[in-house]
Amino acid sequence: MDRPGSYFSKDVQRSIDAPLSTTFNWTFSHDDEIHLANSLHHADVTVNTESTMTLDAAAQDKPVVLIGFDGNRKLPYSQSMIRNYDREHFAAVLVTKGARLAKNMEELISDINVYLKDPQHDRKERDLLRTNLLYKNDGQSAKRVADAVLKMLG
């Protein structure tokens, strides 16, 4: 989104630059969802942290650069951003090499520039990410869910 470091609740937009809790109130309006979809569709490259946005970007064959460092700070592993990428569910993303993990500012800038120069760079790896982690990328998920619910209801 164009409002990084923020999440939304019923009454107010809040910053999450403070220490992170284990639960967030991610609530987007319909306009926010449309804005996000359009932003992703028109992006040349996406930059995020350990997020399902990585999968959304890969579904649209958009290059992904992941932030794997703590800005200018040196934090212990237990508090560092990098620990998030060692979790089993995200390791499955990284093993495909369909998203680049930048471990410092220089790598972040370099990786972004690689993709801006050649958006097809790592395309085979993004294909592998989609094959391994996304079921069907055909726009019919809602129909499959509705059909399954109707089938269960008899």
PDB file of C-alpha atoms in Angstrom:
ATOM      1  CA  MET A   1       0.000   0.000   0.000  1.00  0.00           C
ATOM      2  CA  ASP A   2       1.072   3.574  -0.199  1.00  0.00           C
ATOM      3  CA  ARG A   3       0.760   3.910   3.583  1.00  0.00           C
ATOM      4  CA  PRO A   4       3.545   1.641   4.868  1.00  0.00           C
ATOM      5  CA  GLY A   5       3.783   0.894   8.563  1.00  0.00           C
ATOM      6  CA  SER A   6       0.060   1.275   9.070  1.00  0.00           C
ATOM      7  CA  TYR A   7      -2.912  -0.930   9.717  1.00  0.00           C
ATOM      8  CA  PHE A   8      -6.551  -0.103   9.936  1.00  0.00           C
ATOM      9  CA  SER A   9      -9.258  -0.509  12.531  1.00  0.00           C
ATOM     10  CA  LYS A  10     -12.855   0.625  12.676  1.00  0.00           C
ATOM     11  CA  ASP A  11     -12.082   4.135  13.875  1.00  0.00           C
ATOM     12  CA  VAL A  12      -8.484   4.955  13.128  1.00  0.00           C
ATOM     13  CA  GLN A  13      -5.385   4.217  11.101  1.00  0.00           C
ATOM     14  CA  ARG A  14      -2.534   3.180  13.417  1.00  0.00           C
ATOM     15  CA  SER A  15       1.189   2.858  13.000  1.00  0.00           C
ATOM     16  CA  ILE A  16       2.919  -0.449  13.683  1.00  0.00           C
ATOM     17  CA  ASP A  17       6.383   1.040  13.925  1.00  0.00           C
ATOM     18  CA  ALA A  18       6.276   0.250  17.639  1.00  0.00           C
ATOM     19  CA  PRO A  19       7.151  -3.262  18.862  1.00  0.00           C
ATOM     20  CA  LEU A  20       4.996  -5.766  17.011  1.00  0.00           C
ATOM     21  CA  SER A  21       2.228  -7.658  18.730  1.00  0.00           C
ATOM     22  CA  THR A  22       1.333 -11.177  17.674  1.00  0.00           C
ATOM     23  CA  THR A  23      -2.047 -10.116  16.252  1.00  0.00           C
ATOM     24  CA  PHE A  24      -2.990  -7.308  13.884  1.00  0.00           C
ATOM     25  CA  ASN A  25      -6.373  -5.835  12.980  1.00  0.00           C
ATOM     26  CA  TRP A  26      -5.903  -5.853   9.220  1.00  0.00           C
ATOM     27  CA  THR A  27      -9.167  -4.478   7.924  1.00  0.00           C
ATOM     28  CA  PHE A  28      -9.334  -3.009   4.448  1.00  0.00           C
ATOM     29  CA  SER A  29     -12.246  -1.211   2.843  1.00  0.00           C
ATOM     30  CA  HIS A  30     -13.368  -2.177  -0.650  1.00  0.00           C
ATOM     31  CA  ASP A  31     -11.600   0.923  -1.975  1.00  0.00           C
ATOM     32  CA  ASP A  32      -8.407  -0.165  -0.196  1.00  0.00           C
ATOM     33  CA  GLU A  33      -8.651  -3.609  -1.810  1.00  0.00           C
ATOM     34  CA  ILE A  34      -9.150  -2.090  -5.264  1.00  0.00           C
ATOM     35  CA  HIS A  35      -6.226   0.270  -4.673  1.00  0.00           C
ATOM     36  CA  LEU A  36      -4.007  -2.605  -3.553  1.00  0.00           C
ATOM     37  CA  ALA A  37      -4.961  -4.761  -6.550  1.00  0.00           C
ATOM     38  CA  ASN A  38      -4.282  -1.887  -8.948  1.00  0.00           C
ATOM     39  CA  SER A  39      -0.990  -1.060  -7.240  1.00  0.00           C
ATOM     40  CA  LEU A  40       0.162  -4.654  -7.574  1.00  0.00           C
ATOM     41  CA  HIS A  41      -1.037  -4.923 -11.173  1.00  0.00           C
ATOM     42  CA  HIS A  42       0.917  -1.828 -12.205  1.00  0.00           C
ATOM     43  CA  ALA A  43       4.036  -2.506 -10.121  1.00  0.00           C
ATOM     44  CA  ASP A  44       7.344  -3.098 -11.872  1.00  0.00           C
ATOM     45  CA  VAL A  45       8.780  -4.726  -8.754  1.00  0.00           C
ATOM     46  CA  THR A  46       7.403  -5.359  -5.274  1.00  0.00           C
ATOM     47  CA  VAL A  47       9.246  -4.916  -1.989  1.00  0.00           C
ATOM     48  CA  ASN A  48       7.938  -6.418   1.224  1.00  0.00           C
ATOM     49  CA  THR A  49       8.811  -8.408   4.276  1.00  0.00           C
ATOM     50  CA  GLU A  50       7.766 -11.963   5.085  1.00  0.00           C
ATOM     51  CA  SER A  51       4.272 -11.556   3.706  1.00  0.00           C
ATOM     52  CA  THR A  52       1.634 -13.267   1.633  1.00  0.00           C
ATOM     53  CA  MET A  53       2.049 -10.287  -0.708  1.00  0.00           C
ATOM     54  CA  THR A  54       4.980 -12.314  -2.017  1.00  0.00           C
ATOM     55  CA  LEU A  55       2.513 -14.915  -3.285  1.00  0.00           C
ATOM     56  CA  ASP A  56       0.148 -12.268  -4.648  1.00  0.00           C
ATOM     57  CA  ALA A  57       3.010 -10.696  -6.586  1.00  0.00           C
ATOM     58  CA  ALA A  58       4.236 -14.067  -7.859  1.00  0.00           C
ATOM     59  CA  ALA A  59       0.705 -14.912  -9.011  1.00  0.00           C
ATOM     60  CA  GLN A  60       0.924 -11.878 -11.291  1.00  0.00           C
ATOM     61  CA  ASP A  61       4.541 -12.633 -12.248  1.00  0.00           C
ATOM     62  CA  LYS A  62       5.799  -9.500 -10.486  1.00  0.00           C
ATOM     63  CA  PRO A  63       9.387  -9.575  -9.210  1.00  0.00           C
ATOM     64  CA  VAL A  64       9.684  -9.659  -5.408  1.00  0.00           C
ATOM     65  CA  VAL A  65      12.464  -8.286  -3.215  1.00  0.00           C
ATOM     66  CA  LEU A  66      12.219  -9.185   0.460  1.00  0.00           C
ATOM     67  CA  ILE A  67      13.684  -7.006   3.193  1.00  0.00           C
ATOM     68  CA  GLY A  68      15.858  -9.254   5.359  1.00  0.00           C
ATOM     69  CA  PHE A  69      17.623  -6.700   7.528  1.00  0.00           C
ATOM     70  CA  ASP A  70      16.824  -4.259  10.306  1.00  0.00           C
ATOM     71  CA  GLY A  71      17.656  -0.937   8.703  1.00  0.00           C
ATOM     72  CA  ASN A  72      20.765   0.537  10.273  1.00  0.00           C
ATOM     73  CA  ARG A  73      20.335  -1.419  13.496  1.00  0.00           C
ATOM     74  CA  LYS A  74      22.112  -4.615  14.477  1.00  0.00           C
ATOM     75  CA  LEU A  75      19.553  -6.625  16.421  1.00  0.00           C
ATOM     76  CA  PRO A  76      19.992 -10.027  18.031  1.00  0.00           C
ATOM     77  CA  TYR A  77      18.592 -12.850  15.894  1.00  0.00           C
ATOM     78  CA  SER A  78      15.615 -13.283  18.236  1.00  0.00           C
ATOM     79  CA  GLN A  79      14.522  -9.707  17.482  1.00  0.00           C
ATOM     80  CA  SER A  80      15.789  -9.425  13.919  1.00  0.00           C
ATOM     81  CA  MET A  81      13.730  -9.340  10.762  1.00  0.00           C
ATOM     82  CA  ILE A  82      15.828 -12.172   9.319  1.00  0.00           C
ATOM     83  CA  ARG A  83      14.401 -14.713  11.778  1.00  0.00           C
ATOM     84  CA  ASN A  84      11.035 -14.515  10.019  1.00  0.00           C
ATOM     85  CA  TYR A  85      12.484 -16.069   6.897  1.00  0.00           C
ATOM     86  CA  ASP A  86      13.593 -19.182   8.781  1.00  0.00           C
ATOM     87  CA  ARG A  87      10.017 -20.177   9.551  1.00  0.00           C
ATOM     88  CA  GLU A  88       8.963 -23.345   7.758  1.00  0.00           C
ATOM     89  CA  HIS A  89       6.144 -21.767   5.772  1.00  0.00           C
ATOM     90  CA  PHE A  90       8.356 -19.044   4.342  1.00  0.00           C
ATOM     91  CA  ALA A  91      11.337 -21.294   3.769  1.00  0.00           C
ATOM     92  CA  ALA A  92       9.148 -22.925   1.101  1.00  0.00           C
ATOM     93  CA  VAL A  93       9.092 -19.574  -0.719  1.00  0.00           C
ATOM     94  CA  LEU A  94      12.825 -18.997  -0.470  1.00  0.00           C
ATOM     95  CA  VAL A  95      13.822 -22.457  -1.668  1.00  0.00           C
ATOM     96  CA  THR A  96      12.251 -21.680  -5.058  1.00  0.00           C
ATOM     97  CA  LYS A  97      14.415 -18.551  -5.430  1.00  0.00           C
ATOM     98  CA  GLY A  98      11.281 -16.890  -6.804  1.00  0.00           C
ATOM     99  CA  ALA A  99      11.833 -13.948  -4.441  1.00  0.00           C
ATOM    100  CA  ARG A 100      15.150 -12.296  -3.631  1.00  0.00           C
ATOM    101  CA  LEU A 101      16.110 -11.824   0.010  1.00  0.00           C
ATOM    102  CA  ALA A 102      18.113  -8.616   0.491  1.00  0.00           C
ATOM    103  CA  LYS A 103      20.240  -8.820   3.625  1.00  0.00           C
ATOM    104  CA  ASN A 104      21.417  -5.196   3.580  1.00  0.00           C
ATOM    105  CA  MET A 105      20.596  -1.869   1.934  1.00  0.00           C
ATOM    106  CA  GLU A 106      23.103  -2.385  -0.872  1.00  0.00           C
ATOM    107  CA  GLU A 107      21.507  -5.723  -1.833  1.00  0.00           C
ATOM    108  CA  LEU A 108      18.038  -4.164  -1.628  1.00  0.00           C
ATOM    109  CA  ILE A 109      18.983  -1.390  -4.058  1.00  0.00           C
ATOM    110  CA  SER A 110      20.846  -3.782  -6.339  1.00  0.00           C
ATOM    111  CA  ASP A 111      17.998  -6.319  -6.450  1.00  0.00           C
ATOM    112  CA  ILE A 112      15.419  -3.630  -7.201  1.00  0.00           C
ATOM    113  CA  ASN A 113      17.609  -2.290 -10.005  1.00  0.00           C
ATOM    114  CA  VAL A 114      18.103  -5.774 -11.487  1.00  0.00           C
ATOM    115  CA  TYR A 115      14.337  -6.182 -11.794  1.00  0.00           C
ATOM    116  CA  LEU A 116      13.748  -2.658 -13.069  1.00  0.00           C
ATOM    117  CA  LYS A 117      16.302  -3.287 -15.798  1.00  0.00           C
ATOM    118  CA  ASP A 118      14.965  -6.767 -16.623  1.00  0.00           C
ATOM    119  CA  PRO A 119      11.505  -7.636 -15.215  1.00  0.00           C
ATOM    120  CA  GLN A 120      11.850 -11.169 -16.640  1.00  0.00           C
ATOM    121  CA  HIS A 121      14.879 -11.869 -14.447  1.00  0.00           C
ATOM    122  CA  ASP A 122      14.146 -14.896 -12.208  1.00  0.00           C
ATOM    123  CA  ARG A 123      10.920 -15.605 -14.121  1.00  0.00           C
ATOM    124  CA  LYS A 124      11.560 -19.373 -14.136  1.00  0.00           C
ATOM    125  CA  GLU A 125      12.000 -19.207 -10.373  1.00  0.00           C
ATOM    126  CA  ARG A 126       8.696 -17.304  -9.999  1.00  0.00           C
ATOM    127  CA  ASP A 127       7.094 -19.998 -12.163  1.00  0.00           C
ATOM    128  CA  LEU A 128       8.443 -22.607  -9.728  1.00  0.00           C
ATOM    129  CA  LEU A 129       7.129 -20.599  -6.767  1.00  0.00           C
ATOM    130  CA  ARG A 130       3.659 -20.532  -8.366  1.00  0.00           C
ATOM    131  CA  THR A 131       3.801 -24.238  -9.212  1.00  0.00           C
ATOM    132  CA  ASN A 132       4.915 -25.244  -5.721  1.00  0.00           C
ATOM    133  CA  LEU A 133       2.825 -22.899  -3.584  1.00  0.00           C
ATOM    134  CA  LEU A 134      -0.251 -21.729  -5.484  1.00  0.00           C
ATOM    135  CA  TYR A 135      -2.981 -24.237  -6.274  1.00  0.00           C
ATOM    136  CA  LYS A 136      -4.586 -22.907  -9.412  1.00  0.00           C
ATOM    137  CA  ASN A 137      -3.879 -19.437 -10.675  1.00  0.00           C
ATOM    138  CA  ASP A 138      -6.982 -19.303 -12.872  1.00  0.00           C
ATOM    139  CA  GLY A 139      -9.225 -16.755 -11.125  1.00  0.00           C
ATOM    140  CA  GLN A 140     -11.768 -19.424 -10.218  1.00  0.00           C
ATOM    141  CA  SER A 141     -11.034 -19.903  -6.500  1.00  0.00           C
ATOM    142  CA  ALA A 142     -14.314 -18.343  -5.342  1.00  0.00           C
ATOM    143  CA  LYS A 143     -16.270 -20.639  -7.653  1.00  0.00           C
ATOM    144  CA  ARG A 144     -14.443 -23.713  -6.331  1.00  0.00           C
ATOM    145  CA  VAL A 145     -15.149 -22.673  -2.737  1.00  0.00           C
ATOM    146  CA  ALA A 146     -18.822 -21.976  -3.484  1.00  0.00           C
ATOM    147  CA  ASP A 147     -19.167 -25.320  -5.293  1.00  0.00           C
ATOM    148  CA  ALA A 148     -17.572 -27.154  -2.355  1.00  0.00           C
ATOM    149  CA  VAL A 149     -19.898 -25.444   0.158  1.00  0.00           C
ATOM    150  CA  LEU A 150     -22.958 -26.208  -1.959  1.00  0.00           C
ATOM    151  CA  LYS A 151     -21.848 -29.819  -2.282  1.00  0.00           C
ATOM    152  CA  MET A 152     -21.476 -30.110   1.523  1.00  0.00           C
ATOM    153  CA  LEU A 153     -24.939 -28.618   2.013  1.00  0.00           C
ATOM    154  CA  GLY A 154     -26.361 -31.292  -0.232  1.00  0.00           C
TER     155      GLY A 154
END
